[in-house]
PDB file of C-alpha atoms in Angstrom:
ATOM      1  CA  MET A 175       6.863  53.010 139.831  1.00 54.00           C
ATOM      2  CA  GLU A 176       3.119  53.124 140.388  1.00 65.00           C
ATOM      3  CA  PRO A 177       1.305  49.913 139.474  1.00 64.00           C
ATOM      4  CA  SER A 178      -1.187  51.772 137.338  1.00 72.00           C
ATOM      5  CA  SER A 179       1.730  53.424 135.341  1.00 83.00           C
ATOM      6  CA  LEU A 180       3.349  50.077 134.981  1.00 81.00           C
ATOM      7  CA  ASN A 181      -0.010  48.573 133.684  1.00 87.00           C
ATOM      8  CA  GLU A 182      -0.408  51.500 131.254  1.00 90.00           C
ATOM      9  CA  THR A 183       3.214  50.831 129.888  1.00 91.00           C
ATOM     10  CA  ALA A 184       2.501  47.101 129.634  1.00 92.00           C
ATOM     11  CA  ALA A 185      -0.807  47.745 127.703  1.00 94.00           C
ATOM     12  CA  SER A 186       1.022  50.292 125.400  1.00 94.00           C
ATOM     13  CA  VAL A 187       3.935  47.873 124.747  1.00 95.00           C
ATOM     14  CA  GLU A 188       1.488  44.930 124.068  1.00 95.00           C
ATOM     15  CA  SER A 189      -0.387  47.227 121.625  1.00 95.00           C
ATOM     16  CA  THR A 190       2.870  48.171 119.902  1.00 96.00           C
ATOM     17  CA  ILE A 191       3.876  44.457 119.640  1.00 95.00           C
ATOM     18  CA  ARG A 192       0.582  43.693 117.981  1.00 95.00           C
ATOM     19  CA  GLU A 193       0.860  46.582 115.705  1.00 95.00           C
ATOM     20  CA  ALA A 194       4.367  45.408 114.617  1.00 95.00           C
ATOM     21  CA  LEU A 195       3.099  41.842 114.211  1.00 94.00           C
ATOM     22  CA  SER A 196       0.336  43.142 111.946  1.00 95.00           C
ATOM     23  CA  VAL A 197       2.956  44.379 109.605  1.00 94.00           C
ATOM     24  CA  ILE A 198       4.694  41.073 109.424  1.00 93.00           C
ATOM     25  CA  ARG A 199       1.791  38.613 109.784  1.00 93.00           C
ATOM     26  CA  PRO A 200      -1.612  40.487 109.523  1.00 93.00           C
ATOM     27  CA  ASP A 201      -3.428  37.284 110.229  1.00 92.00           C
ATOM     28  CA  ALA A 202      -1.635  36.678 113.507  1.00 90.00           C
ATOM     29  CA  VAL A 203      -2.594  39.852 115.412  1.00 85.00           C
ATOM     30  CA  SER A 204      -5.374  38.163 117.270  1.00 91.00           C
ATOM     31  CA  ILE A 205      -3.319  35.284 118.838  1.00 93.00           C
ATOM     32  CA  ARG A 206      -3.530  34.878 122.537  1.00 94.00           C
ATOM     33  CA  GLY A 207      -0.951  36.510 124.708  1.00 94.00           C
ATOM     34  CA  ASP A 208       0.179  33.230 126.185  1.00 96.00           C
ATOM     35  CA  ALA A 209       0.547  31.477 122.810  1.00 92.00           C
ATOM     36  CA  ASP A 210       3.841  30.531 121.331  1.00 91.00           C
ATOM     37  CA  LEU A 211       4.552  33.520 119.200  1.00 87.00           C
ATOM     38  CA  ALA A 212       6.795  31.964 116.581  1.00 85.00           C
ATOM     39  CA  GLN A 213       4.575  28.792 116.372  1.00 90.00           C
ATOM     40  CA  GLU A 214       1.151  30.384 116.510  1.00 91.00           C
ATOM     41  CA  ALA A 215       2.110  33.335 114.178  1.00 90.00           C
ATOM     42  CA  ASP A 216       4.035  30.915 111.891  1.00 91.00           C
ATOM     43  CA  LEU A 217       7.093  33.204 112.020  1.00 89.00           C
ATOM     44  CA  ASP A 218      10.520  32.083 110.561  1.00 89.00           C
ATOM     45  CA  SER A 219      13.701  33.347 111.987  1.00 87.00           C
ATOM     46  CA  ALA A 220      13.776  36.259 109.443  1.00 92.00           C
ATOM     47  CA  GLU A 221      10.313  37.204 110.235  1.00 92.00           C
ATOM     48  CA  VAL A 222      11.171  37.271 114.113  1.00 88.00           C
ATOM     49  CA  MET A 223      14.030  39.551 113.336  1.00 91.00           C
ATOM     50  CA  ASP A 224      11.720  41.822 111.173  1.00 94.00           C
ATOM     51  CA  LEU A 225       9.249  41.812 114.149  1.00 93.00           C
ATOM     52  CA  VAL A 226      12.055  42.743 116.542  1.00 93.00           C
ATOM     53  CA  MET A 227      13.249  45.698 114.350  1.00 95.00           C
ATOM     54  CA  GLU A 228       9.642  46.847 113.861  1.00 96.00           C
ATOM     55  CA  ILE A 229       9.060  46.895 117.675  1.00 96.00           C
ATOM     56  CA  GLU A 230      12.473  48.645 118.153  1.00 96.00           C
ATOM     57  CA  ASP A 231      11.584  51.315 115.716  1.00 97.00           C
ATOM     58  CA  ARG A 232       8.191  51.903 117.204  1.00 96.00           C
ATOM     59  CA  LEU A 233       9.423  52.029 120.768  1.00 95.00           C
ATOM     60  CA  ASP A 234      12.791  53.666 119.968  1.00 94.00           C
ATOM     61  CA  LEU A 235      14.727  51.185 121.972  1.00 94.00           C
ATOM     62  CA  SER A 236      17.079  48.264 121.367  1.00 94.00           C
ATOM     63  CA  ILE A 237      15.908  44.866 122.473  1.00 94.00           C
ATOM     64  CA  PRO A 238      18.738  42.629 123.736  1.00 93.00           C
ATOM     65  CA  VAL A 239      19.053  39.082 122.065  1.00 89.00           C
ATOM     66  CA  GLU A 240      18.579  37.597 125.472  1.00 90.00           C
ATOM     67  CA  THR A 241      15.192  39.181 125.868  1.00 90.00           C
ATOM     68  CA  MET A 242      14.088  37.793 122.504  1.00 86.00           C
ATOM     69  CA  ALA A 243      15.492  34.352 123.272  1.00 86.00           C
ATOM     70  CA  GLN A 244      13.697  34.246 126.668  1.00 90.00           C
ATOM     71  CA  ALA A 245      10.334  35.495 125.229  1.00 92.00           C
ATOM     72  CA  ARG A 246       8.296  32.724 123.644  1.00 92.00           C
ATOM     73  CA  THR A 247       5.028  34.534 123.902  1.00 94.00           C
ATOM     74  CA  ILE A 248       3.578  38.036 123.419  1.00 94.00           C
ATOM     75  CA  ASP A 249       3.059  38.205 127.164  1.00 95.00           C
ATOM     76  CA  GLU A 250       6.740  37.247 127.909  1.00 95.00           C
ATOM     77  CA  LEU A 251       8.024  39.714 125.160  1.00 94.00           C
ATOM     78  CA  CYS A 252       5.845  42.508 126.678  1.00 95.00           C
ATOM     79  CA  ALA A 253       7.182  41.920 130.248  1.00 94.00           C
ATOM     80  CA  GLY A 254      10.791  41.867 128.940  1.00 94.00           C
ATOM     81  CA  ILE A 255      10.264  45.159 127.057  1.00 94.00           C
ATOM     82  CA  VAL A 256       8.548  46.759 130.077  1.00 94.00           C
ATOM     83  CA  GLN A 257      11.579  45.715 132.138  1.00 92.00           C
ATOM     84  CA  LEU A 258      13.830  47.344 129.592  1.00 91.00           C
ATOM     85  CA  LYS A 259      11.890  50.627 129.608  1.00 86.00           C
ATOM     86  CA  HIS A 260      11.849  50.815 133.366  1.00 82.00           C
ATOM     87  CA  GLY A 261      15.389  49.694 133.884  1.00 75.00           C
ATOM     88  CA  ALA A 262      14.374  46.680 136.039  1.00 56.00           C
ATOM     89  CA  PRO A 263      16.849  43.800 136.305  1.00 52.00           C
TER      90      PRO A 263
END
């Protein structure tokens, strides 16, 4: 895959994550990409699941539990979703 295409996908995915986050926690949209998502956005476990479902609906894909468990930040979540979209290991 072309790096520019991958960058565009990553930017689109990050935008989608932030849009979904704005539904769950409007005041958390501007947190840094490398900040701990649950801690900085003050999400409880139910809100994390709501966020995942919102992202899945917007991107029309299923996010495995492992991807969510490994993703502590918006950047890590974005990278995991980009891998899913491109079938990377």
